Short mmCIF file of C-alpha atoms in Angstrom, two decimals:
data_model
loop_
_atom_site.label_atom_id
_atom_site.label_comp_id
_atom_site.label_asym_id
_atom_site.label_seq_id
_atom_site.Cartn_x
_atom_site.Cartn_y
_atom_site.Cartn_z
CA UNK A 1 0.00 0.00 0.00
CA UNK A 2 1.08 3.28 -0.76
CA UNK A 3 0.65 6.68 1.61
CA UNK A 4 -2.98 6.83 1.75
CA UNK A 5 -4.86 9.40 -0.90
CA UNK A 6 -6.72 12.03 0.50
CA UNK A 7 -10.05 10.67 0.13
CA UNK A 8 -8.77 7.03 0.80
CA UNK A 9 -11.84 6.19 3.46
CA UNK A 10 -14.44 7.38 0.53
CA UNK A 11 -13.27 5.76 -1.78
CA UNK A 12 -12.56 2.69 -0.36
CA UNK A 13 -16.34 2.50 0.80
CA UNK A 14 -17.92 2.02 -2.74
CA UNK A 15 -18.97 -1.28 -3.14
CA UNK A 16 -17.42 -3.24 -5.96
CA UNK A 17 -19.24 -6.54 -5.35
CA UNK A 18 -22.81 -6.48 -7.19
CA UNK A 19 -24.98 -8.09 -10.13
CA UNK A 20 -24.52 -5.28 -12.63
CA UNK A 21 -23.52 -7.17 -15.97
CA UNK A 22 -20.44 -5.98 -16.70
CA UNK A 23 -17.83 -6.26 -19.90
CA UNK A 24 -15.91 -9.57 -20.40
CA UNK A 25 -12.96 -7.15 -21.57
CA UNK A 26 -12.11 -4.80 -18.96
CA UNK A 27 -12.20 -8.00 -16.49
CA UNK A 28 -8.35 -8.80 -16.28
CA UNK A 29 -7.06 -5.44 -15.39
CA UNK A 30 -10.42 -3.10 -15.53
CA UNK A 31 -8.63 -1.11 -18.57
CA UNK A 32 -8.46 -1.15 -22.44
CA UNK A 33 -6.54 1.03 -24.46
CA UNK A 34 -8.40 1.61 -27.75
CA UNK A 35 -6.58 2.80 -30.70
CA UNK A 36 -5.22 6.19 -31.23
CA UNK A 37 -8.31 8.70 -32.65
CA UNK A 38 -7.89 10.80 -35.53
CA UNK A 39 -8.49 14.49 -35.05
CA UNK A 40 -12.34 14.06 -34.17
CA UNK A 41 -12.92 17.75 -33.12
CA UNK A 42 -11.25 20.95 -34.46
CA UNK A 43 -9.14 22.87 -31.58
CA UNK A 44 -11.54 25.60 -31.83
CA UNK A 45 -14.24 23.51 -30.68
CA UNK A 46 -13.18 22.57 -27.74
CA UNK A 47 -11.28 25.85 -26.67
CA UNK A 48 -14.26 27.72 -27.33
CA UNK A 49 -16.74 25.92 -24.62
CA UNK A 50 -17.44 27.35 -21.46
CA UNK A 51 -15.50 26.01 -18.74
CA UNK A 52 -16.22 25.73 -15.02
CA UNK A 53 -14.38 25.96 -12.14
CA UNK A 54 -14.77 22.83 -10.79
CA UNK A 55 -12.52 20.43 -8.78
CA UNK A 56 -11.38 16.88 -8.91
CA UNK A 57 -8.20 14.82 -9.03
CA UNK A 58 -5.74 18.24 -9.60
CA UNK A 59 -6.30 21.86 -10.42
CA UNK A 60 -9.26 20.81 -12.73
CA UNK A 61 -11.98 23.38 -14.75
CA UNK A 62 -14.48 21.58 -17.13
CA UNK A 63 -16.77 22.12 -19.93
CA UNK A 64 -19.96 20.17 -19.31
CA UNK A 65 -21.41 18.68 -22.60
CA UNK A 66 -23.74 16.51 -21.00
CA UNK A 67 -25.04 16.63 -17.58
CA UNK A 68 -27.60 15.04 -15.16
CA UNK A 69 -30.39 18.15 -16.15
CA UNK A 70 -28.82 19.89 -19.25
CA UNK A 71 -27.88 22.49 -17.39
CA UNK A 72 -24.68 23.93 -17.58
CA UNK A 73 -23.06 22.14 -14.12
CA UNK A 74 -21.03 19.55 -13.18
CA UNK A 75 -23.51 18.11 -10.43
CA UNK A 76 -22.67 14.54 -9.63
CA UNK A 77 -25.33 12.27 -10.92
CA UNK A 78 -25.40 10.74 -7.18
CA UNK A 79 -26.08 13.89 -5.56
CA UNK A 80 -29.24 13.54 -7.54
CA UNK A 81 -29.83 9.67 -6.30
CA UNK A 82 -29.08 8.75 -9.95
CA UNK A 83 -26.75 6.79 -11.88
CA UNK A 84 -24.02 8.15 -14.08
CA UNK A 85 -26.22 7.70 -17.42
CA UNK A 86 -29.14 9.51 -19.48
CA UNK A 87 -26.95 12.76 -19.63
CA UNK A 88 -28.52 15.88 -21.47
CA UNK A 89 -26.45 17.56 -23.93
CA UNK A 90 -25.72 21.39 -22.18
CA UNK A 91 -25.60 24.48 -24.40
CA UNK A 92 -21.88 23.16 -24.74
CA UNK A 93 -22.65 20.19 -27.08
CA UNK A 94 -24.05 22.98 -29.65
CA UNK A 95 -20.52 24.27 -29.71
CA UNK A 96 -17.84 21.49 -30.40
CA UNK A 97 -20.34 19.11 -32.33
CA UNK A 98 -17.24 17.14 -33.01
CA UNK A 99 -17.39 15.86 -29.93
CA UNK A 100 -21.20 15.40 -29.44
CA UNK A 101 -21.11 12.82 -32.68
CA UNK A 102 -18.32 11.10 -31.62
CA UNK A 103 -20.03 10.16 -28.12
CA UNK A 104 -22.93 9.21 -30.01
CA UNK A 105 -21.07 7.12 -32.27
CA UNK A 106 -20.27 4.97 -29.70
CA UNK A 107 -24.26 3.86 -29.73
CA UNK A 108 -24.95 3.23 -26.15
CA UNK A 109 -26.43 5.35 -23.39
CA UNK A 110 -24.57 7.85 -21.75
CA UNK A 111 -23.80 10.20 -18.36
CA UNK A 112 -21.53 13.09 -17.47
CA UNK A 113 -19.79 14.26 -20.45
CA UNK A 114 -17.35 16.47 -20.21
CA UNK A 115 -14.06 18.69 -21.44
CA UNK A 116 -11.41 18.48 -18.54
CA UNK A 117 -8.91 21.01 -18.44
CA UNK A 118 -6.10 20.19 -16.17
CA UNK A 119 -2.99 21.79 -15.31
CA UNK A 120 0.29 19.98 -14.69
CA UNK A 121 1.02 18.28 -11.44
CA UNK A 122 3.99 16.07 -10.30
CA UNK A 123 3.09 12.68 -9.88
CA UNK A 124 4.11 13.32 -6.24
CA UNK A 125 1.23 15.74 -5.74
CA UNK A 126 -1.22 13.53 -8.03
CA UNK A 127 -0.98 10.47 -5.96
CA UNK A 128 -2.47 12.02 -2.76
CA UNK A 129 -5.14 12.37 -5.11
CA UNK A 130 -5.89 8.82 -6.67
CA UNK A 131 -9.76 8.15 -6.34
CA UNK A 132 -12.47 5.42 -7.69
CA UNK A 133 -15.45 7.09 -8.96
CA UNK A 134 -19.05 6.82 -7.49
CA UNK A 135 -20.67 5.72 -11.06
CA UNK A 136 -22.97 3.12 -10.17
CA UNK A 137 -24.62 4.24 -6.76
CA UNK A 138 -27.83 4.25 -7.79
CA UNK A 139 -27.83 2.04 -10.67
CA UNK A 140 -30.35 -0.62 -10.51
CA UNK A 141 -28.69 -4.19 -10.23
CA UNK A 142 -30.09 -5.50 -13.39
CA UNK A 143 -28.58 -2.43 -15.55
CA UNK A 144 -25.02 -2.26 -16.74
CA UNK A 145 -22.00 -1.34 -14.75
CA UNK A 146 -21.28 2.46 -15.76
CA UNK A 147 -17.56 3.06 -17.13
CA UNK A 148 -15.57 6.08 -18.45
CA UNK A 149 -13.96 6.40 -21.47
CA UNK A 150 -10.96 9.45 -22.36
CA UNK A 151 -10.13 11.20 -25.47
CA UNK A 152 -6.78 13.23 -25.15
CA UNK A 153 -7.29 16.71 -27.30
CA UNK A 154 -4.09 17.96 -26.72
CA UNK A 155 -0.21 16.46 -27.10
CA UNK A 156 1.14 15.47 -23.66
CA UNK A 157 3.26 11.97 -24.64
CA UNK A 158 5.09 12.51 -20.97
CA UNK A 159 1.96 12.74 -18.85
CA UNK A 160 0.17 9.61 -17.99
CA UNK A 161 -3.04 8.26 -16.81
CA UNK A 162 -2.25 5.75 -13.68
CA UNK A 163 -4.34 3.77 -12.51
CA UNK A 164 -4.06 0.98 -9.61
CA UNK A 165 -6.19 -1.69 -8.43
CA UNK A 166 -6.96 -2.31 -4.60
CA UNK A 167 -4.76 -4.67 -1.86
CA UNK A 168 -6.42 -6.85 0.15
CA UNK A 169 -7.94 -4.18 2.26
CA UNK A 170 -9.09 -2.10 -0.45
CA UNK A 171 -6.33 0.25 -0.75
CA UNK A 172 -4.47 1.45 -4.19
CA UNK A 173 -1.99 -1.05 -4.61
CA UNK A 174 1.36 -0.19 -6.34
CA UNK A 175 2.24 -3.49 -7.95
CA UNK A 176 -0.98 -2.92 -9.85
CA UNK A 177 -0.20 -0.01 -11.36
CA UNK A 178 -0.57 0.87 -15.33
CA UNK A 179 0.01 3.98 -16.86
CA UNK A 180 -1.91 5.22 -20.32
CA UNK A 181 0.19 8.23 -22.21
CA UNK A 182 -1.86 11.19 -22.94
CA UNK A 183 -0.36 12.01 -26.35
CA UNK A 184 -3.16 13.26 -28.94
CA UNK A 185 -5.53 10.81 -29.75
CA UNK A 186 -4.59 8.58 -27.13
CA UNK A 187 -8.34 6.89 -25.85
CA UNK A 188 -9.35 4.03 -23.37
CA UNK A 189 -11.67 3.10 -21.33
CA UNK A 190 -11.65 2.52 -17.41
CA UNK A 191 -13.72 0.83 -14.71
CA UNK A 192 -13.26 3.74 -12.77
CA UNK A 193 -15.25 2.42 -9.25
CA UNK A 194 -13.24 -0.24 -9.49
CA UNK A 195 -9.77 1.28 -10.53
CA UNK A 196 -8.08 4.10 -8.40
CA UNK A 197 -7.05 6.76 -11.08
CA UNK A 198 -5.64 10.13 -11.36
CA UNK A 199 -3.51 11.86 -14.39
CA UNK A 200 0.64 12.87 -14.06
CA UNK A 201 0.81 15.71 -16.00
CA UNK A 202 4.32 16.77 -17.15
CA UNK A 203 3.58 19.62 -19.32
CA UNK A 204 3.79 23.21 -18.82
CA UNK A 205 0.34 24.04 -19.87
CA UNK A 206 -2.88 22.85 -19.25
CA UNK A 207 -3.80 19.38 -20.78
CA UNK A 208 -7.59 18.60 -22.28
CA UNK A 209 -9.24 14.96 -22.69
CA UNK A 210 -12.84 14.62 -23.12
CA UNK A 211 -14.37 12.37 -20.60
CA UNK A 212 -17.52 10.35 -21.12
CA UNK A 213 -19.30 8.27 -18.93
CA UNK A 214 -21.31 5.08 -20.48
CA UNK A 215 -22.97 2.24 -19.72
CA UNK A 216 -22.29 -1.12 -20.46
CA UNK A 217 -23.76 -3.54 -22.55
CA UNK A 218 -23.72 -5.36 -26.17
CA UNK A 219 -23.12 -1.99 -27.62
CA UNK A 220 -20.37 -0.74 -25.70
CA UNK A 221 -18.98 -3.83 -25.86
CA UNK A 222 -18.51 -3.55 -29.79
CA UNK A 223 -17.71 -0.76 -29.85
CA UNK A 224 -14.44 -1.19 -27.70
CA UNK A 225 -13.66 -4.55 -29.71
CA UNK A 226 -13.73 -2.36 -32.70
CA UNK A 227 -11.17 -0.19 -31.42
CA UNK A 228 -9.21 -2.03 -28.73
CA UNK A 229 -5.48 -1.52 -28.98
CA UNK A 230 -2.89 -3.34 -27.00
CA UNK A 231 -3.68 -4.36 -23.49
CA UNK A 232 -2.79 -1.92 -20.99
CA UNK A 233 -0.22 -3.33 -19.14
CA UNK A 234 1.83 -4.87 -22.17
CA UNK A 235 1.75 -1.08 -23.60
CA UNK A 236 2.85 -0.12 -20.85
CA UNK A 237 5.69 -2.53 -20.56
CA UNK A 238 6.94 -1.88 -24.13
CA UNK A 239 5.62 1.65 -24.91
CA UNK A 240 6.25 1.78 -28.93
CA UNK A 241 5.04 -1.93 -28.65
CA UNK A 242 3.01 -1.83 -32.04
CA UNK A 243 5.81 -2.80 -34.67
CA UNK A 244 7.65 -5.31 -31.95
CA UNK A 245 4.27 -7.10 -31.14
CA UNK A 246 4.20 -7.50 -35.39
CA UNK A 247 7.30 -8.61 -35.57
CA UNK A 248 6.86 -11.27 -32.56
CA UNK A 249 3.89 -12.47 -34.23
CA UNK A 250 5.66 -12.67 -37.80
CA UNK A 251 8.86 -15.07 -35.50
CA UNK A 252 6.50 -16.91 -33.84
CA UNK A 253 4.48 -18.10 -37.22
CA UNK A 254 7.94 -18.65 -39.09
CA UNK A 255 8.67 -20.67 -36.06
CA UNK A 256 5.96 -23.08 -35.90
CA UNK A 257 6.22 -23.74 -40.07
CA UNK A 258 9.83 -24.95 -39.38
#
């Protein structure tokens, strides 16, 4: 265990053992990389929504595309007794449609949708502030588990998502840990009450990802296997892994014609 997060007890309380059908792939590790994104929205888009000030996991402000009343918040859907899904699109969505189609590309029903602006902090600093998400409070037990999925709109290949899975007691635990660059385009998808997460951010201005909440089901699920990439941790383990993982492949079928 590492030195506990500030909001380690919270956290730690949200239960992670219920019925909600959940996705076959983010079972091993409770993350998917998905394949780099081409440029889905046009900078000016996204630096043109309104952004609030609003705090979590860093020196945070976000631009609410989709919220639990359409209004222009960021209002936890708990707070409300409700489930992170059956967001409204805000004023916002009008203004980097980019974005709005490529959420509803993904065909299944959604939450909290949002533009995170965040500026750089050490990973010193961002591990006091690892978290799991409250997604599925309120989510009836025969509905699907509510994920998140991240977009990265601007270049930051040095910053990193990382995420950890819990110890025995529930705690982050280190020799779990996967990190997800945030270069532009980078994308995946996260169990994020199950996963503790928070980004590194190495850069000397503010990074944007969008950040989408959605449920999970037969949709979802095609969608990812449409787009998966490598698994986390092997990316991880072999960062430009893409050309060795063809050549591996290429050995190991050369191999067994011998």
């Amino acid at each position: 265990m590492i030195d506990l997060p500030l909001d380690a007890e919270l956290s730690r309380s949200l239960d992670l053992h219920t019925r909600h059908p959940r996705l076959d792939v983010l079972g091993a590790t409770g993350a998917v990389r998905l394949t780099d994104a081409p440029e889905v929205c046009p900078e000016g888009e996204w630096r043109s929504l309104e952004y609030l000030d609003w705090k979590s996991g860093g020196d945070t402000h976000f631009a609410p595309l989709a919220s639990v009343d359409g209004g222009m918040n960021c209002v936890g859907f708990s707070n409300l007794r409700r489930a992170d899904k059956d967001g409204i699109w805000t004023a916002n969505a009008s203004v980097a449609p980019s974005l709005q189609r490529y959420v509803q590309d993904v065909g299944c029903n959604f939450g909290r949708v949002r533009v995170i602006s965040l500026k750089p902090q050490a990973r010193s600093e961002a591990k006091t502030l690892l978290h799991r998400d409250q997604n599925n409070r309120y989510n009836p037990e025969n509905a699907g588990w509510v994920v998140r999925s991240w977009l990265e709109l601007t270049d930051n290949p040095d910053s990193y998502m990382m995420l950890m899975d819990n110890d025995p007691d529930g705690y982050p635990d280190p020799a779990t840990e996967i990190r997800i660059p945030l270069h532009r385009g980078s994308r995946f998808v996260v169990d994020t009450q199950r996963l503790w997460h928070v980004v590194v951010h190495r850069g000397d201005q503010p990074r944007h990802g969008l950040i989408s909440s959605f449920e999970s089901g037969a949709e979802l699920d095609r969608w990812i296997r449409r787009n998966r990439s490598l698994p986390a941790r092997f990316a991880d383990a072999y960062p430009a892994a893409g050309e060795p993982l063809k050549q591996l492949r290429s050995l190991t079928r050369r191999l067994k014609t011998r």
